[in-house]
Amino acid sequence: MKFKRVRGVKDILPEEVEKINFVVDICRKTVDTFGFKEVVLPVLEKIELYQHSIGETTDIVEKQMFKIVARAENETETIVLRPEGTAGIVRMFVENNLKDKYPLKRFFYFGPMFRYERPQKARYREFYQFGVEIFAEAPPSSDFLLIKIANIIFEKLNIKVELEINSIGCVNCRKEYIVELKKELKKSNELLCDVCKNRLERNPLRVFDCKTDVDKIAKLSEKVSLQKYICDSCKKNFDDLITILDENKIRYKIVPTLVRGLDYYNGVVFEYKTQLLDAAQNTICAGGRYDRLISELEPQVKYACGLAFGINRIVEILPKYEKKVESIKVGVAVVDERFLLPSFSIINKLLEKKDVQIVGPFSQKSLKAQLRLFNNENCKYVLIVGEEVKESKVVIKNFFDNIQQTIELKDLEKYII
């Protein structure tokens, strides 16, 4: 019987893992420069967390979450696989009282997310995100820091992107705007796709996420512009950010229809897009502010913002990159099991002095089989631990030039070059 992987997920083979590690390593080193600390979020969360934060009328909550079936009759909670990281890190921040534990409230995470979507190129039901979150830092400096970090990372990855940015205002800004938007949408109701007709009453801002009637929605945004309703405070935050971007020569495009598909956003939102993927999947990094969400759950903290990189999509378009210089591979062979313990002592001393990758020992294999294995693993050197070890010596063989000699153990590090 042959088993196949579940639809919408993928097996990540060594070559792709190497690329993922390359991208994530750049992300980690970049955010580390700015004082971010890594956290690990649970894969499982209660469904109410996402209903409250992301919004009950969003596609994620309505259609895309994987629910876990309870194992016991007395378990009444609905548990889901996390569809994104921000809601989870907000819960973690509040539940663990992180506001009092860290002077600099900057965190990052990396891991898989899960959404029940129609699988296609660069869109999977299990996908990886690298997220960056900032708490208790006011706009526009915190917004700029996120954008600066993203720009540095894409520059290091040699990926060309376009930054799209907008302000969706606060709850107060949007009240009057949503009333006017509904009126305009009802006038054009027969022209809307079925999905947008459903969104009209439940969450009208989501029509701007429509992938079917893009041109119609663009014209609609010109008729009823959110920017006309933005309050003075939100307008100042956005204008100040634009000024900082201009002063730092960061290129951007203001897109009035950019709203993001998650209800927790307010104020500044942004996306990084690439021309190397189809329009429906061309966003490879996105983020914005969620001050309202954090202040609801933790009233003493007024500000929060964050972004997430779509690692799978970035890897999909990753240009050629220089492979990380690997440590020297050293095979350790033992003549027989009597020399297994001394071989570990040699390995420990070698690791203290040298950046090497150890292969072996394999005491259950013959010496000939061990040497063949080390050769296949592209080891540069092989240490053969036998009777010589009783005199504090070891046999070393260089597979590259085929030279074999017996040396003093105290001189071993001099020969591993």
CSV table of C-alpha atoms in Angstrom, one decimal:
chain,number,residue,atom,x,y,z
A,1,MET,CA,0.0,0.0,0.0
A,2,LYS,CA,1.3,3.4,-1.0
A,3,PHE,CA,0.7,6.5,1.2
A,4,LYS,CA,0.7,10.0,-0.2
A,5,ARG,CA,1.0,13.3,1.5
A,6,VAL,CA,-2.1,15.3,2.4
A,7,ARG,CA,-3.4,17.6,-0.3
A,8,GLY,CA,-2.1,21.2,0.0
A,9,VAL,CA,1.1,20.3,2.0
A,10,LYS,CA,4.5,19.5,0.7
A,11,ASP,CA,7.6,17.5,1.6
A,12,ILE,CA,10.5,19.8,2.1
A,13,LEU,CA,13.6,18.1,0.8
A,14,PRO,CA,17.2,18.9,1.8
A,15,GLU,CA,17.9,21.4,-1.0
A,16,GLU,CA,14.8,23.5,-0.1
A,17,VAL,CA,15.5,23.2,3.6
A,18,GLU,CA,18.9,24.7,2.9
A,19,LYS,CA,17.3,27.7,1.1
A,20,ILE,CA,14.7,28.1,3.9
A,21,ASN,CA,17.5,28.1,6.5
A,22,PHE,CA,19.4,30.6,4.4
A,23,VAL,CA,16.5,33.0,4.3
A,24,VAL,CA,15.6,32.6,8.0
A,25,ASP,CA,19.2,33.0,9.0
A,26,ILE,CA,19.3,36.4,7.3
A,27,CYS,CA,16.0,37.4,8.9
A,28,ARG,CA,17.2,36.3,12.4
A,29,LYS,CA,20.6,38.2,12.1
A,30,THR,CA,18.8,41.3,10.8
A,31,VAL,CA,16.2,41.6,13.6
A,32,ASP,CA,18.9,40.6,16.2
A,33,THR,CA,20.7,43.8,15.2
A,34,PHE,CA,17.7,45.8,16.4
A,35,GLY,CA,17.3,44.1,19.7
A,36,PHE,CA,14.4,41.6,18.9
A,37,LYS,CA,14.1,38.4,21.0
A,38,GLU,CA,12.9,35.1,19.7
A,39,VAL,CA,9.7,33.4,21.0
A,40,VAL,CA,8.1,30.1,20.1
A,41,LEU,CA,4.4,30.1,19.8
A,42,PRO,CA,2.0,27.1,20.3
A,43,VAL,CA,0.6,25.6,17.1
A,44,LEU,CA,-2.7,25.1,18.9
A,45,GLU,CA,-4.9,28.0,20.1
A,46,LYS,CA,-8.6,28.4,21.1
A,47,ILE,CA,-10.8,29.5,18.2
A,48,GLU,CA,-12.1,32.5,20.2
A,49,LEU,CA,-8.7,34.1,20.0
A,50,TYR,CA,-9.0,34.4,16.2
A,51,GLN,CA,-12.7,35.2,16.2
A,52,HIS,CA,-12.0,38.2,18.5
A,53,SER,CA,-8.8,39.4,16.8
A,54,ILE,CA,-8.9,38.5,13.2
A,55,GLY,CA,-12.7,38.9,12.9
A,56,GLU,CA,-15.6,36.5,12.7
A,57,THR,CA,-16.5,37.7,9.1
A,58,THR,CA,-13.0,37.2,7.7
A,59,ASP,CA,-12.2,34.4,5.2
A,60,ILE,CA,-9.7,32.9,7.7
A,61,VAL,CA,-12.2,32.5,10.5
A,62,GLU,CA,-15.2,31.6,8.3
A,63,LYS,CA,-13.6,29.2,5.9
A,64,GLN,CA,-9.9,28.5,6.4
A,65,MET,CA,-9.2,27.3,9.9
A,66,PHE,CA,-8.4,23.7,10.7
A,67,LYS,CA,-10.3,22.6,13.8
A,68,ILE,CA,-9.1,19.9,16.1
A,69,VAL,CA,-11.8,17.3,17.1
A,70,ALA,CA,-12.0,16.8,20.8
A,71,ARG,CA,-10.9,13.4,22.1
A,72,ALA,CA,-13.1,13.4,25.2
A,73,GLU,CA,-16.8,14.1,25.5
A,74,ASN,CA,-16.2,16.6,28.3
A,75,GLU,CA,-13.9,18.7,26.2
A,76,THR,CA,-16.0,21.6,24.9
A,77,GLU,CA,-13.4,24.0,23.7
A,78,THR,CA,-12.8,24.3,20.0
A,79,ILE,CA,-9.1,24.2,19.3
A,80,VAL,CA,-7.6,25.2,15.9
A,81,LEU,CA,-4.2,25.1,14.2
A,82,ARG,CA,-2.9,28.6,14.1
A,83,PRO,CA,-3.6,30.4,10.8
A,84,GLU,CA,-1.2,33.3,11.5
A,85,GLY,CA,1.1,34.5,14.2
A,86,THR,CA,0.1,38.0,15.4
A,87,ALA,CA,-3.0,36.9,17.5
A,88,GLY,CA,-0.9,34.3,19.2
A,89,ILE,CA,1.9,36.6,20.1
A,90,VAL,CA,-0.5,39.2,21.5
A,91,ARG,CA,-2.0,36.5,23.7
A,92,MET,CA,1.4,35.4,24.8
A,93,PHE,CA,2.4,39.0,25.5
A,94,VAL,CA,-0.7,39.6,27.7
A,95,GLU,CA,-0.9,36.2,29.4
A,96,ASN,CA,2.8,36.2,30.4
A,97,ASN,CA,2.8,39.8,31.4
A,98,LEU,CA,5.8,40.6,29.1
A,99,LYS,CA,5.2,44.3,29.3
A,100,ASP,CA,6.9,44.2,32.8
A,101,LYS,CA,9.6,41.7,31.9
A,102,TYR,CA,11.4,43.3,29.0
A,103,PRO,CA,12.4,47.0,28.7
A,104,LEU,CA,12.5,46.6,24.9
A,105,LYS,CA,9.3,44.8,23.8
A,106,ARG,CA,10.4,43.5,20.5
A,107,PHE,CA,9.9,39.9,19.5
A,108,PHE,CA,10.1,37.6,16.5
A,109,TYR,CA,9.0,34.0,15.7
A,110,PHE,CA,9.3,31.5,12.9
A,111,GLY,CA,7.2,28.5,12.2
A,112,PRO,CA,4.4,26.8,10.3
A,113,MET,CA,0.9,28.3,9.9
A,114,PHE,CA,-2.2,26.4,8.6
A,115,ARG,CA,-5.1,27.6,6.3
A,116,TYR,CA,-7.6,25.6,4.4
A,117,GLU,CA,-7.2,27.2,1.0
A,118,ARG,CA,-7.3,26.0,-2.6
A,119,PRO,CA,-3.7,24.7,-3.2
A,120,GLN,CA,-1.8,26.3,-6.1
A,121,LYS,CA,1.7,27.5,-6.9
A,122,ALA,CA,3.1,29.4,-3.9
A,123,ARG,CA,0.0,28.8,-1.8
A,124,TYR,CA,-0.1,25.8,0.6
A,125,ARG,CA,-2.3,24.7,3.4
A,126,GLU,CA,0.8,24.5,5.6
A,127,PHE,CA,3.2,27.4,5.1
A,128,TYR,CA,6.0,29.1,7.0
A,129,GLN,CA,6.2,32.6,8.3
A,130,PHE,CA,8.8,34.7,9.9
A,131,GLY,CA,7.1,37.3,12.1
A,132,VAL,CA,8.3,40.5,13.7
A,133,GLU,CA,6.3,42.3,16.4
A,134,ILE,CA,6.8,45.6,18.3
A,135,PHE,CA,4.9,46.5,21.4
A,136,ALA,CA,4.6,49.8,23.4
A,137,GLU,CA,6.4,51.9,20.7
A,138,ALA,CA,4.5,54.8,19.2
A,139,PRO,CA,4.1,55.6,15.5
A,140,PRO,CA,5.6,56.5,13.1
A,141,SER,CA,9.1,55.4,14.4
A,142,SER,CA,7.9,51.8,15.0
A,143,ASP,CA,6.3,51.6,11.6
A,144,PHE,CA,9.5,52.9,10.0
A,145,LEU,CA,11.6,50.3,11.9
A,146,LEU,CA,9.5,47.5,10.4
A,147,ILE,CA,9.8,48.8,6.9
A,148,LYS,CA,13.5,49.4,7.4
A,149,ILE,CA,14.0,45.8,8.6
A,150,ALA,CA,12.0,44.4,5.6
A,151,ASN,CA,14.1,46.5,3.2
A,152,ILE,CA,17.4,45.3,4.6
A,153,ILE,CA,16.3,41.7,4.4
A,154,PHE,CA,15.1,41.9,0.8
A,155,GLU,CA,18.3,43.8,-0.1
A,156,LYS,CA,20.4,41.0,1.5
A,157,LEU,CA,18.3,38.4,-0.4
A,158,ASN,CA,18.7,40.3,-3.6
A,159,ILE,CA,15.0,40.3,-4.3
A,160,LYS,CA,13.3,43.2,-6.0
A,161,VAL,CA,10.1,44.3,-4.3
A,162,GLU,CA,7.5,47.1,-4.4
A,163,LEU,CA,6.3,48.5,-1.1
A,164,GLU,CA,2.6,49.4,-1.1
A,165,ILE,CA,1.3,51.4,1.8
A,166,ASN,CA,-1.9,52.9,3.0
A,167,SER,CA,-3.7,54.2,6.2
A,168,ILE,CA,-7.0,52.5,7.0
A,169,GLY,CA,-7.6,54.9,9.9
A,170,CYS,CA,-9.0,54.0,13.3
A,171,VAL,CA,-12.4,52.7,14.3
A,172,ASN,CA,-13.8,56.2,14.6
A,173,CYS,CA,-12.5,57.2,11.2
A,174,ARG,CA,-14.2,54.2,9.5
A,175,LYS,CA,-17.7,54.5,11.0
A,176,GLU,CA,-18.9,57.3,8.7
A,177,TYR,CA,-16.9,55.9,5.8
A,178,ILE,CA,-18.4,52.4,6.0
A,179,VAL,CA,-21.9,54.0,5.9
A,180,GLU,CA,-21.1,55.8,2.7
A,181,LEU,CA,-19.3,52.7,1.3
A,182,LYS,CA,-22.3,50.5,1.8
A,183,LYS,CA,-24.5,53.1,0.0
A,184,GLU,CA,-22.2,53.0,-3.0
A,185,LEU,CA,-21.9,49.2,-3.0
A,186,LYS,CA,-25.7,48.8,-3.0
A,187,LYS,CA,-25.9,51.0,-6.1
A,188,SER,CA,-23.6,48.6,-7.8
A,189,ASN,CA,-24.8,45.5,-6.2
A,190,GLU,CA,-25.6,43.7,-9.5
A,191,LEU,CA,-22.0,44.2,-10.6
A,192,LEU,CA,-20.5,42.6,-7.6
A,193,CYS,CA,-19.3,39.0,-7.4
A,194,ASP,CA,-21.1,36.7,-5.1
A,195,VAL,CA,-18.3,36.9,-2.5
A,196,CYS,CA,-18.5,40.7,-2.4
A,197,LYS,CA,-22.3,40.7,-2.2
A,198,ASN,CA,-21.9,38.6,1.0
A,199,ARG,CA,-19.2,41.0,2.3
A,200,LEU,CA,-21.4,44.1,1.7
A,201,GLU,CA,-23.4,43.8,4.9
A,202,ARG,CA,-21.0,41.8,7.1
A,203,ASN,CA,-17.6,43.4,6.4
A,204,PRO,CA,-17.7,46.0,3.6
A,205,LEU,CA,-14.1,46.9,3.8
A,206,ARG,CA,-13.2,43.4,2.6
A,207,VAL,CA,-14.5,44.1,-0.9
A,208,PHE,CA,-11.1,45.7,-1.5
A,209,ASP,CA,-9.6,42.3,-1.2
A,210,CYS,CA,-11.6,41.1,-4.2
A,211,LYS,CA,-9.5,39.3,-6.8
A,212,THR,CA,-12.5,39.0,-9.3
A,213,ASP,CA,-13.7,42.6,-9.8
A,214,VAL,CA,-10.4,44.4,-9.4
A,215,ASP,CA,-11.1,47.3,-11.9
A,216,LYS,CA,-14.6,47.9,-10.5
A,217,ILE,CA,-13.3,48.0,-7.0
A,218,ALA,CA,-10.6,50.5,-8.0
A,219,LYS,CA,-13.2,52.8,-9.5
A,220,LEU,CA,-15.3,52.5,-6.4
A,221,SER,CA,-12.4,53.5,-4.2
A,222,GLU,CA,-12.1,56.7,-6.3
A,223,LYS,CA,-15.8,57.5,-5.7
A,224,VAL,CA,-15.7,56.8,-2.0
A,225,SER,CA,-12.2,57.5,-0.7
A,226,LEU,CA,-11.4,56.4,2.9
A,227,GLN,CA,-8.7,59.2,3.0
A,228,LYS,CA,-11.5,61.8,3.1
A,229,TYR,CA,-12.6,60.4,6.5
A,230,ILE,CA,-9.3,59.9,8.1
A,231,CYS,CA,-9.1,61.7,11.5
A,232,ASP,CA,-6.3,64.3,12.2
A,233,SER,CA,-4.4,61.9,14.4
A,234,CYS,CA,-4.3,59.1,11.9
A,235,LYS,CA,-3.5,61.5,9.1
A,236,LYS,CA,-0.6,62.9,11.0
A,237,ASN,CA,0.8,59.5,11.8
A,238,PHE,CA,0.7,58.5,8.1
A,239,ASP,CA,2.0,61.8,6.8
A,240,ASP,CA,4.9,61.7,9.3
A,241,LEU,CA,5.8,58.1,8.2
A,242,ILE,CA,5.8,59.2,4.6
A,243,THR,CA,8.1,62.1,5.4
A,244,ILE,CA,10.5,59.7,7.1
A,245,LEU,CA,10.4,57.3,4.2
A,246,ASP,CA,11.2,60.2,1.8
A,247,GLU,CA,14.0,61.4,4.0
A,248,ASN,CA,15.5,57.9,3.9
A,249,LYS,CA,15.0,57.5,0.2
A,250,ILE,CA,12.8,54.4,0.6
A,251,ARG,CA,10.6,54.0,-2.4
A,252,TYR,CA,6.9,53.3,-1.9
A,253,LYS,CA,3.5,53.5,-3.6
A,254,ILE,CA,0.4,54.7,-1.8
A,255,VAL,CA,-2.5,52.4,-2.6
A,256,PRO,CA,-5.9,53.6,-1.3
A,257,THR,CA,-7.5,50.2,-1.8
A,258,LEU,CA,-5.0,48.4,0.4
A,259,VAL,CA,-6.8,47.3,3.6
A,260,ARG,CA,-5.3,43.9,4.6
A,261,GLY,CA,-7.7,40.9,5.3
A,262,LEU,CA,-7.5,40.9,9.1
A,263,ASP,CA,-9.8,43.0,11.3
A,264,TYR,CA,-7.3,43.8,13.9
A,265,TYR,CA,-5.4,46.3,11.7
A,266,ASN,CA,-5.7,50.0,12.2
A,267,GLY,CA,-3.7,53.0,10.9
A,268,VAL,CA,-0.7,52.2,8.7
A,269,VAL,CA,-0.8,48.9,6.7
A,270,PHE,CA,1.7,47.8,4.0
A,271,GLU,CA,2.6,45.0,1.7
A,272,TYR,CA,5.7,44.0,-0.2
A,273,LYS,CA,5.0,42.6,-3.7
A,274,THR,CA,7.0,40.9,-6.3
A,275,GLN,CA,6.5,40.6,-10.1
A,276,LEU,CA,7.9,37.1,-10.1
A,277,LEU,CA,4.7,35.5,-8.8
A,278,ASP,CA,1.1,35.6,-10.0
A,279,ALA,CA,-1.0,38.5,-8.8
A,280,ALA,CA,-3.0,36.4,-6.3
A,281,GLN,CA,0.1,35.2,-4.6
A,282,ASN,CA,2.6,38.1,-5.2
A,283,THR,CA,2.5,39.5,-1.6
A,284,ILE,CA,5.7,38.1,0.1
A,285,CYS,CA,5.6,40.3,3.2
A,286,ALA,CA,2.9,42.3,4.9
A,287,GLY,CA,2.1,44.1,8.1
A,288,GLY,CA,0.7,47.1,9.9
A,289,ARG,CA,-0.5,48.5,13.2
A,290,TYR,CA,-2.9,46.8,15.6
A,291,ASP,CA,-3.1,49.4,18.5
A,292,ARG,CA,-6.8,48.7,19.1
A,293,LEU,CA,-6.3,45.0,19.6
A,294,ILE,CA,-3.4,45.3,22.1
A,295,SER,CA,-5.1,48.1,24.0
A,296,GLU,CA,-8.3,46.0,24.3
A,297,LEU,CA,-6.4,43.0,25.8
A,298,GLU,CA,-3.8,45.0,27.7
A,299,PRO,CA,-5.1,48.5,28.5
A,300,GLN,CA,-1.7,49.7,29.8
A,301,VAL,CA,-0.1,49.2,26.3
A,302,LYS,CA,-1.4,51.6,23.7
A,303,TYR,CA,0.8,50.7,20.7
A,304,ALA,CA,1.6,47.6,18.6
A,305,CYS,CA,2.7,46.8,15.1
A,306,GLY,CA,4.2,43.9,13.2
A,307,LEU,CA,4.9,42.2,9.9
A,308,ALA,CA,5.3,38.7,8.6
A,309,PHE,CA,7.4,37.3,5.7
A,310,GLY,CA,6.0,34.5,3.6
A,311,ILE,CA,9.0,32.2,3.6
A,312,ASN,CA,7.7,29.6,1.1
A,313,ARG,CA,7.0,32.3,-1.5
A,314,ILE,CA,10.4,34.0,-0.9
A,315,VAL,CA,12.2,30.7,-1.4
A,316,GLU,CA,10.1,30.2,-4.6
A,317,ILE,CA,11.7,33.3,-6.1
A,318,LEU,CA,15.1,33.2,-4.4
A,319,PRO,CA,17.9,34.1,-6.8
A,320,LYS,CA,21.1,32.2,-6.8
A,321,TYR,CA,22.8,32.5,-3.4
A,322,GLU,CA,26.2,31.6,-2.0
A,323,LYS,CA,26.0,28.5,0.0
A,324,LYS,CA,27.1,28.8,3.6
A,325,VAL,CA,30.7,27.7,4.0
A,326,GLU,CA,30.4,24.3,5.6
A,327,SER,CA,32.6,23.1,8.5
A,328,ILE,CA,35.3,20.7,7.7
A,329,LYS,CA,34.0,17.1,7.7
A,330,VAL,CA,36.0,14.7,9.8
A,331,GLY,CA,35.2,11.0,9.9
A,332,VAL,CA,36.1,9.1,13.1
A,333,ALA,CA,36.6,5.4,12.6
A,334,VAL,CA,37.3,2.8,15.2
A,335,VAL,CA,39.2,-0.5,14.6
A,336,ASP,CA,36.8,-2.3,16.9
A,337,GLU,CA,34.5,-1.6,19.8
A,338,ARG,CA,37.4,-1.4,22.4
A,339,PHE,CA,38.3,2.0,21.0
A,340,LEU,CA,34.8,3.5,21.0
A,341,LEU,CA,35.2,5.3,24.3
A,342,PRO,CA,38.7,6.7,23.5
A,343,SER,CA,37.2,8.0,20.2
A,344,PHE,CA,34.6,10.1,22.0
A,345,SER,CA,37.4,11.7,24.1
A,346,ILE,CA,39.3,12.6,20.9
A,347,ILE,CA,36.1,14.0,19.4
A,348,ASN,CA,35.4,16.2,22.4
A,349,LYS,CA,38.9,17.6,22.4
A,350,LEU,CA,38.7,18.3,18.6
A,351,LEU,CA,35.4,20.1,18.9
A,352,GLU,CA,36.8,22.3,21.6
A,353,LYS,CA,39.5,23.5,19.3
A,354,LYS,CA,38.1,23.4,15.8
A,355,ASP,CA,34.9,24.2,13.9
A,356,VAL,CA,34.4,20.7,12.4
A,357,GLN,CA,31.5,18.4,11.5
A,358,ILE,CA,32.0,14.9,13.0
A,359,VAL,CA,30.8,11.8,11.1
A,360,GLY,CA,30.9,8.6,13.1
A,361,PRO,CA,32.1,6.5,14.8
A,362,PHE,CA,30.3,3.4,13.6
A,363,SER,CA,31.7,0.6,15.7
A,364,GLN,CA,29.3,-2.0,14.3
A,365,LYS,CA,30.8,-1.6,10.8
A,366,SER,CA,34.1,-2.9,9.6
A,367,LEU,CA,36.9,-0.5,9.2
A,368,LYS,CA,36.7,-0.8,5.4
A,369,ALA,CA,32.9,-0.1,5.5
A,370,GLN,CA,33.5,3.0,7.7
A,371,LEU,CA,36.1,4.4,5.3
A,372,ARG,CA,33.8,3.9,2.4
A,373,LEU,CA,31.0,5.7,4.2
A,374,PHE,CA,33.2,8.6,5.1
A,375,ASN,CA,34.4,8.9,1.5
A,376,ASN,CA,30.7,9.0,0.3
A,377,GLU,CA,30.0,11.7,2.9
A,378,ASN,CA,32.8,13.8,1.4
A,379,CYS,CA,34.9,13.9,4.6
A,380,LYS,CA,38.2,15.6,4.2
A,381,TYR,CA,39.9,13.7,7.0
A,382,VAL,CA,39.4,10.4,8.7
A,383,LEU,CA,40.8,9.6,12.2
A,384,ILE,CA,41.4,5.9,12.7
A,385,VAL,CA,41.4,5.1,16.4
A,386,GLY,CA,43.2,1.8,17.2
A,387,GLU,CA,46.1,0.5,19.2
A,388,GLU,CA,48.0,3.8,18.7
A,389,VAL,CA,45.7,5.6,21.1
A,390,LYS,CA,47.4,3.7,24.0
A,391,GLU,CA,50.5,5.8,23.2
A,392,SER,CA,48.4,9.0,22.8
A,393,LYS,CA,48.6,8.8,19.0
A,394,VAL,CA,46.0,8.5,16.2
A,395,VAL,CA,46.1,7.7,12.5
A,396,ILE,CA,44.9,10.5,10.3
A,397,LYS,CA,44.1,10.1,6.6
A,398,ASN,CA,43.5,13.0,4.2
A,399,PHE,CA,40.9,11.8,1.7
A,400,PHE,CA,41.7,14.7,-0.7
A,401,ASP,CA,45.4,13.9,-1.2
A,402,ASN,CA,45.3,10.3,0.1
A,403,ILE,CA,48.1,10.8,2.6
A,404,GLN,CA,47.9,8.8,5.8
A,405,GLN,CA,50.2,9.2,8.8
A,406,THR,CA,50.3,8.6,12.5
A,407,ILE,CA,50.5,11.7,14.7
A,408,GLU,CA,50.5,12.7,18.4
A,409,LEU,CA,47.1,13.5,19.7
A,410,LYS,CA,48.3,16.8,21.1
A,411,ASP,CA,49.2,17.9,17.6
A,412,LEU,CA,45.8,16.9,16.1
A,413,GLU,CA,44.4,20.4,15.6
A,414,LYS,CA,47.4,21.4,13.5
A,415,TYR,CA,46.6,18.8,10.9
A,416,ILE,CA,42.9,19.7,10.5
A,417,ILE,CA,43.0,22.6,8.1
